[in-house]
Amino acid sequence: MSLIVQKYGGTSMGSVERIQNVARRVAKWHAAGHQVVVVPSAMSGETNRLLGLAREISPTPDLRELDMLAATGEQASSALLAIALMRQGVAARSYAGWQVPVRTDSAYTKARIRSIDDARVRADLDAGRVVIVTGFQGIDDEGNITTLGRGGSDTSAVAVAAAMGADECLIFTDVDGVYTTDPRVVPEARRMNVISFEEMLEMASLGSKVLQIRAVEFAGKYHVPLRVLSSLTDPLIPVEDEMHSGTLITFEEDQKMETAVVSGIAFSRDEAKITLRNVPDTPGVAYSILGPVAAANIDVDMILQNISLQGMTDFSFTVNRNDFARTLELLRNQIAPAVGAGEVVSDDKVAKVSIVGIGMRSHVGVASLMFRTLAEEGINIQMISTSEIKTSVLINDKYMELAVRALHKAFELDQESVQPEA
Ligand code: ADP
Ligand code: ASP
Ligand code: MG
C-alpha cells in the first residue's frame, strides 16, 4: 500500500462530468489498495471569475478580502468531488485549508506554506477514506485565510506530499506531461519522459505554468517524487500503466534520457518593464530604488543599469504584471522624488522568452544561436539575463509566439536527436 497525493487542475475539475471522472480515477487508485489524498483546484475559470468581480468593484481591492474570496473556488470543487466519490460508494471527506490546517505566512495572494498538520488527514486515511484537501489556500497565525498565488494548488499538493512523506505526488492536468515548450503554442513540441529537477525549476520560474515554481522548490527540498500526467485519458486505465505515464521530475541527472544542450523553452507574458530616467549614479542608488520595492513585497526580475552620462543613468527593471500598477505608484509617488530621478517610463507590453538546459553549462555559443535566431526574425531584444542553465530575453510581447516557434526550430527541439553544436 502506498500513499499517493493526486492534484487535479482547473480543467480536470471543469464540469460536473469531469469531476465525476476524477472521482472514477481516484476510486480506481483507492480500490487498488492505495491511500489517496486529493488536492483539487477550483473549476476552470472560477478563480478568474471571482477576481474579476472584485476588480469590477475596485481597481485595488484589499488583498485579505481577495484571498477570502478566491479561496471559495477550491472549497466548492473539493466538496463536489467528495460528493461524487460518495455517490460512487467511496468514503471521502473534504477539508478546507484552515481545517487541516495548512499554515502559511500572511503574504496575502502569494502566501508561503510554513507547516501542515497531517493528524486529521491521517486519521481519515487510516479509517479507509479518501481525503480531499483544498488546493491554493491556507491560514495564517491570526486565523486569516490566505492563498498561495496563481497556480498554487500544485504547491499545496507537493507540500501535503512532503508533510506526509507520500510515495508519489501526481499532478494531473490537461496535457499528458511536460513538453519542450507549451504544446498550445508550438504543436511540434515533444513530451519528455523525464526532466531534471533543475530544468523544471527554471522552466517553472520562467513562466511554464504547467507547474508552479514553489511546487518544484518544495519537491526539491523534500525530495518528493513528482510526476505530471493527463487527467483527460480514460479514468479506468490500469493503475500500473498510469503510474508510469507522463513526465517524471528526476533528481538524478544521469537518469535523464535527453542529452540536449537546450531542453526546453519557457515564456511569460506576465511581465512589465519600468524605467527610471536620469537617476544620479551614486553608490547605493540601486538599493534606494529596489529596497522600497522589495519592502512592498514586489519581486523584481530583470535589472538593467545603463552606463552613466554626466553622472546620470537610466535604471530599468521588470516586475510581474500583477504588481505593475502598485510598482508604478510607488515609483512615481515615493521612490523617484526620494532619489531625485527624472521621468518614470513604463511598458507592460513585453514578454520574456527563455531557453533552458543543463547542457548549457558545458557548451558555448548557445546564447549566440538564440540571439542570431531572434535577429533573423527581426525581433529586438530589450533586456537579457543569464544563469548557468538558462538565457532569457525581454521582447515586445507581440513577437513572443514567433520567437518561441523560431527558437524551438533553431534548437531542433522538435527532433528526437541530440542537439546540434551551436
Ligand atoms: P492546471 O489547471 O491543471 O493546473 P495549467 O493550465 O495551470 O493546468 O497548466 C497546464 C498548461 O500548461 C497546459 O495546458 C499548457 O498549455 C501549459 N504549458 C506551458 N508550458 C508547458 C510545457 N512546457 N509543457 C506542458 N504544458 C505547458
Ligand atoms: N485556482 C487557482 C488558480 O486558478 C489555483 C490553481 O488552479 O492552482 O490560480
Ligand atoms: Mg496550474
Coordinates of N, CA and C in Angstrom, one line a residue, residues 254-385:
D254 N 21.9 11.8 -14.1 CA 22.4 10.8 -15.0 C 21.2 9.9 -15.5
Q255 N 20.1 10.0 -14.8 CA 18.9 9.2 -15.2 C 18.2 9.9 -16.4
K256 N 18.6 11.2 -16.6 CA 17.9 11.9 -17.6 C 18.2 11.4 -19.0
M257 N 17.2 11.0 -19.8 CA 17.5 10.4 -21.0 C 17.9 11.5 -22.1
E258 N 17.3 12.6 -22.0 CA 17.6 13.6 -23.0 C 19.0 14.1 -22.9
T259 N 19.7 14.3 -24.0 CA 21.1 14.8 -23.9 C 21.2 16.1 -24.6
A260 N 20.1 16.8 -24.7 CA 20.1 18.1 -25.4 C 20.8 19.2 -24.7
V261 N 21.4 20.1 -25.4 CA 22.0 21.2 -24.7 C 20.9 22.1 -24.2
V262 N 19.9 22.4 -25.1 CA 18.7 23.1 -24.6 C 17.6 22.1 -24.6
S263 N 17.0 22.0 -23.4 CA 15.9 21.0 -23.2 C 14.5 21.6 -23.5
G264 N 14.4 22.9 -23.2 CA 13.0 23.5 -23.3 C 13.1 25.0 -23.4
I265 N 11.9 25.5 -23.8 CA 11.7 27.0 -24.0 C 10.5 27.4 -23.2
A266 N 10.8 28.4 -22.3 CA 9.7 28.9 -21.5 C 9.4 30.3 -21.9
F267 N 8.2 30.8 -21.6 CA 7.9 32.2 -22.0 C 6.8 32.7 -21.0
S268 N 6.8 34.0 -20.9 CA 5.9 34.6 -19.9 C 5.4 35.9 -20.4
R269 N 4.1 36.1 -20.4 CA 3.6 37.4 -20.8 C 3.3 38.3 -19.5
D270 N 3.6 37.6 -18.4 CA 3.2 38.3 -17.1 C 4.3 39.3 -16.7
E271 N 4.8 40.0 -17.7 CA 6.0 40.9 -17.4 C 5.6 42.4 -17.6
A272 N 6.3 43.2 -16.9 CA 6.1 44.7 -17.2 C 7.5 45.3 -16.9
K273 N 7.8 46.3 -17.7 CA 9.1 46.9 -17.6 C 9.0 48.4 -17.1
I274 N 9.8 48.8 -16.2 CA 9.7 50.1 -15.7 C 11.1 50.8 -15.8
T275 N 11.2 52.0 -16.3 CA 12.5 52.6 -16.4 C 12.4 54.0 -15.6
L276 N 13.4 54.1 -14.8 CA 13.6 55.4 -14.1 C 14.7 56.2 -14.9
R277 N 14.3 57.3 -15.4 CA 15.2 58.1 -16.2 C 16.0 59.1 -15.3
N278 N 17.2 59.4 -15.8 CA 18.1 60.4 -15.1 C 18.2 60.2 -13.6
V279 N 18.7 59.1 -13.3 CA 18.9 58.8 -11.8 C 20.4 59.2 -11.5
P280 N 20.6 59.9 -10.5 CA 22.0 60.3 -10.1 C 22.8 59.0 -9.8
D281 N 23.9 58.8 -10.5 CA 24.6 57.5 -10.5 C 25.6 57.5 -9.3
T282 N 25.1 57.3 -8.1 CA 25.9 57.3 -6.9 C 25.8 56.0 -6.2
P283 N 26.8 55.7 -5.3 CA 26.7 54.4 -4.6 C 25.4 54.3 -3.8
G284 N 24.8 53.2 -3.8 CA 23.5 53.0 -3.1 C 22.3 53.3 -3.8
V285 N 22.4 53.7 -5.1 CA 21.2 54.1 -5.8 C 20.3 52.9 -6.1
A286 N 20.9 51.8 -6.5 CA 20.1 50.6 -6.7 C 19.3 50.2 -5.5
Y287 N 19.9 50.3 -4.4 CA 19.3 50.0 -3.1 C 18.1 51.0 -2.8
S288 N 18.4 52.2 -3.1 CA 17.4 53.3 -2.8 C 16.1 53.0 -3.7
I289 N 16.4 52.5 -4.9 CA 15.2 52.2 -5.8 C 14.5 50.9 -5.4
L290 N 15.4 49.8 -5.3 CA 14.8 48.5 -5.2 C 14.5 48.1 -3.8
G291 N 15.1 48.8 -2.8 CA 14.8 48.5 -1.4 C 13.3 48.7 -1.1
P292 N 12.7 49.9 -1.4 CA 11.3 50.1 -1.1 C 10.4 49.1 -1.9
V293 N 10.9 48.7 -3.1 CA 10.1 47.8 -3.9 C 10.0 46.4 -3.2
A294 N 11.2 46.0 -2.7 CA 11.2 44.7 -2.0 C 10.4 44.8 -0.7
A295 N 10.5 46.0 -0.1 CA 9.8 46.1 1.2 C 8.2 46.0 1.0
A296 N 7.8 46.4 -0.3 CA 6.4 46.3 -0.6 C 6.0 44.9 -1.1
N297 N 7.0 43.9 -0.9 CA 6.7 42.5 -1.3 C 6.5 42.3 -2.8
I298 N 7.2 43.1 -3.5 CA 7.2 43.0 -5.0 C 8.5 42.4 -5.5
D299 N 8.3 41.3 -6.2 CA 9.5 40.6 -6.8 C 10.0 41.4 -8.0
V300 N 11.3 41.7 -8.0 CA 11.9 42.2 -9.2 C 12.7 41.1 -9.9
D301 N 12.6 41.1 -11.3 CA 13.2 40.1 -12.0 C 14.4 40.6 -12.7
M302 N 14.3 41.1 -14.0 CA 15.5 41.5 -14.7 C 15.8 42.9 -14.3
I303 N 17.1 43.3 -14.3 CA 17.5 44.6 -13.9 C 18.6 45.1 -14.9
L304 N 18.5 46.3 -15.3 CA 19.5 46.9 -16.3 C 19.8 48.3 -15.9
Q305 N 21.1 48.6 -15.7 CA 21.5 49.9 -15.4 C 22.4 50.4 -16.5
N306 N 22.1 51.4 -17.2 CA 22.9 51.9 -18.3 C 24.2 52.6 -17.8
I307 N 25.2 52.7 -18.7 CA 26.4 53.5 -18.2 C 26.0 54.9 -18.0
S308 N 26.7 55.6 -17.1 CA 26.2 56.9 -16.8 C 26.8 58.0 -17.7
L309 N 26.0 59.0 -18.0 CA 26.4 60.2 -18.8 C 26.3 61.4 -17.9
Q310 N 27.4 62.0 -17.7 CA 27.5 63.2 -16.8 C 26.8 62.9 -15.4
G311 N 27.2 61.7 -14.9 CA 26.8 61.3 -13.5 C 25.3 60.9 -13.4
M312 N 24.6 60.8 -14.6 CA 23.2 60.4 -14.6 C 23.1 59.1 -15.4
T313 N 22.1 58.2 -14.9 CA 21.9 57.0 -15.6 C 20.5 56.6 -15.7
D314 N 20.1 55.7 -16.6 CA 18.8 55.1 -16.6 C 18.8 53.8 -15.9
F315 N 17.7 53.5 -15.2 CA 17.7 52.3 -14.4 C 16.4 51.6 -14.7
S316 N 16.5 50.4 -15.3 CA 15.2 49.7 -15.7 C 15.1 48.3 -15.0
F317 N 13.9 47.9 -14.7 CA 13.7 46.6 -14.1 C 12.3 46.1 -14.5
T318 N 12.2 44.8 -14.3 CA 10.9 44.2 -14.7 C 10.2 43.6 -13.4
V319 N 8.9 43.6 -13.4 CA 8.1 43.0 -12.3 C 7.0 42.2 -12.9
N320 N 6.3 41.4 -12.1 CA 5.2 40.7 -12.6 C 4.1 41.7 -13.0
R321 N 3.3 41.5 -14.1 CA 2.3 42.4 -14.5 C 1.3 42.7 -13.4
N322 N 1.0 41.7 -12.6 CA 0.1 41.9 -11.4 C 0.5 43.0 -10.5
D323 N 1.9 43.1 -10.4 CA 2.4 44.1 -9.4 C 2.7 45.5 -10.1
F324 N 2.4 45.5 -11.4 CA 2.8 46.7 -12.2 C 2.2 48.0 -11.7
A325 N 0.9 48.0 -11.5 CA 0.2 49.3 -11.1 C 0.8 49.8 -9.7
R326 N 0.9 48.8 -8.8 CA 1.4 49.1 -7.5 C 2.9 49.6 -7.5
T327 N 3.7 49.0 -8.4 CA 5.1 49.4 -8.5 C 5.2 50.8 -9.1
L328 N 4.4 51.1 -10.1 CA 4.4 52.4 -10.8 C 4.0 53.5 -9.8
E329 N 3.0 53.2 -9.0 CA 2.5 54.2 -8.0 C 3.7 54.5 -7.0
L330 N 4.3 53.4 -6.6 CA 5.4 53.5 -5.6 C 6.5 54.4 -6.1
L331 N 6.9 54.1 -7.4 CA 8.0 54.8 -8.0 C 7.6 56.3 -8.2
R332 N 6.4 56.5 -8.7 CA 6.1 57.9 -9.0 C 5.9 58.8 -7.8
N333 N 5.3 58.1 -6.7 CA 4.9 58.9 -5.5 C 6.1 59.0 -4.5
Q334 N 6.9 57.9 -4.5 CA 7.8 57.8 -3.4 C 9.3 57.7 -3.8
I335 N 9.6 56.8 -4.7 CA 11.0 56.5 -5.0 C 11.6 57.5 -5.9
A336 N 11.0 57.9 -7.0 CA 11.6 58.9 -7.9 C 11.9 60.2 -7.2
P337 N 10.9 60.8 -6.5 CA 11.3 62.0 -5.7 C 12.4 61.8 -4.7
A338 N 12.4 60.6 -4.0 CA 13.4 60.4 -3.0 C 14.8 60.3 -3.6
V339 N 15.0 59.7 -4.7 CA 16.3 59.6 -5.3 C 16.7 60.7 -6.2
G340 N 15.7 61.6 -6.4 CA 16.0 62.8 -7.3 C 16.1 62.3 -8.8
A341 N 15.2 61.4 -9.2 CA 15.2 60.9 -10.6 C 14.3 61.7 -11.4
G342 N 14.4 61.5 -12.8 CA 13.6 62.2 -13.7 C 12.3 61.4 -13.9
E343 N 11.9 61.3 -15.2 CA 10.7 60.6 -15.6 C 10.6 59.1 -15.2
V344 N 9.4 58.6 -15.0 CA 9.2 57.2 -14.9 C 8.5 56.7 -16.1
V345 N 9.2 55.8 -16.9 CA 8.6 55.3 -18.1 C 8.3 53.9 -18.0
S346 N 7.1 53.4 -18.5 CA 6.7 52.0 -18.3 C 6.2 51.4 -19.6
D347 N 6.3 50.1 -19.6 CA 5.9 49.3 -20.8 C 5.4 47.9 -20.3
D348 N 4.1 47.7 -20.4 CA 3.6 46.4 -19.9 C 3.2 45.5 -21.1
K349 N 3.8 45.9 -22.3 CA 3.5 45.0 -23.5 C 4.8 44.3 -23.8
V350 N 5.4 43.7 -22.8 CA 6.6 43.0 -23.0 C 6.5 41.5 -22.6
A351 N 7.3 40.7 -23.1 CA 7.3 39.2 -22.7 C 8.7 38.7 -22.6
K352 N 8.8 37.7 -21.8 CA 10.2 37.1 -21.6 C 10.2 35.7 -22.2
V353 N 11.2 35.5 -23.0 CA 11.4 34.2 -23.6 C 12.7 33.6 -23.2
S354 N 12.7 32.4 -22.8 CA 13.9 31.8 -22.2 C 14.2 30.4 -22.8
I355 N 15.5 30.1 -23.0 CA 15.9 28.8 -23.3 C 16.6 28.2 -22.1
V356 N 16.3 26.9 -21.8 CA 16.7 26.2 -20.6 C 17.4 24.9 -20.9
G357 N 18.5 24.6 -20.2 CA 19.1 23.3 -20.4 C 20.3 23.1 -19.6
I358 N 20.4 22.0 -18.9 CA 21.6 21.8 -18.0 C 22.9 21.6 -18.9
G359 N 22.6 21.2 -20.2 CA 23.7 21.1 -21.1 C 24.4 22.4 -21.4
M360 N 23.7 23.6 -21.1 CA 24.3 24.9 -21.4 C 25.5 25.2 -20.6
R361 N 25.6 24.4 -19.4 CA 26.8 24.6 -18.6 C 28.1 24.3 -19.3
S362 N 28.1 23.3 -20.2 CA 29.3 22.8 -20.8 C 29.4 23.2 -22.2
H363 N 28.5 24.0 -22.7 CA 28.5 24.4 -24.2 C 28.6 25.9 -24.3
V364 N 29.4 26.3 -25.2 CA 29.5 27.8 -25.5 C 28.6 28.0 -26.8
G365 N 28.3 29.2 -27.0 CA 27.6 29.6 -28.3 C 26.1 29.4 -28.3
V366 N 25.6 28.9 -27.2 CA 24.1 28.6 -27.1 C 23.4 29.9 -27.2
A367 N 23.8 30.9 -26.3 CA 23.1 32.2 -26.3 C 23.2 32.9 -27.7
S368 N 24.4 32.7 -28.3 CA 24.5 33.4 -29.6 C 23.6 32.9 -30.7
L369 N 23.4 31.6 -30.6 CA 22.4 31.0 -31.6 C 21.0 31.6 -31.3
M370 N 20.7 31.8 -30.0 CA 19.4 32.4 -29.6 C 19.3 33.8 -30.2
F371 N 20.4 34.6 -30.0 CA 20.4 36.0 -30.5 C 20.3 36.1 -32.0
R372 N 21.0 35.2 -32.7 CA 21.0 35.1 -34.1 C 19.6 34.8 -34.6
T373 N 19.0 33.8 -34.0 CA 17.6 33.4 -34.4 C 16.7 34.6 -34.3
L374 N 16.7 35.3 -33.2 CA 15.8 36.4 -33.0 C 16.1 37.5 -34.0
A375 N 17.4 37.8 -34.3 CA 17.8 38.8 -35.2 C 17.2 38.5 -36.6
E376 N 17.3 37.2 -37.0 CA 16.8 36.8 -38.3 C 15.3 37.0 -38.4
E377 N 14.6 37.0 -37.3 CA 13.2 37.2 -37.3 C 12.9 38.7 -37.1
G378 N 13.9 39.5 -37.0 CA 13.7 41.0 -36.8 C 13.2 41.3 -35.5
I379 N 13.5 40.5 -34.5 CA 12.9 40.8 -33.1 C 14.0 41.5 -32.3
N380 N 13.6 42.6 -31.8 CA 14.5 43.4 -31.0 C 14.6 42.9 -29.5
I381 N 15.8 42.8 -29.0 CA 15.9 42.3 -27.6 C 16.1 43.6 -26.7
Q382 N 15.2 43.7 -25.7 CA 15.3 44.8 -24.8 C 16.1 44.6 -23.5
M383 N 16.1 43.4 -23.0 CA 16.9 43.1 -21.9 C 17.4 41.6 -22.0
I384 N 18.5 41.3 -21.3 CA 19.0 39.9 -21.4 C 19.3 39.5 -19.9
S385 N 19.0 38.3 -19.5 CA 19.6 37.8 -18.3 C 20.0 36.4 -18.4

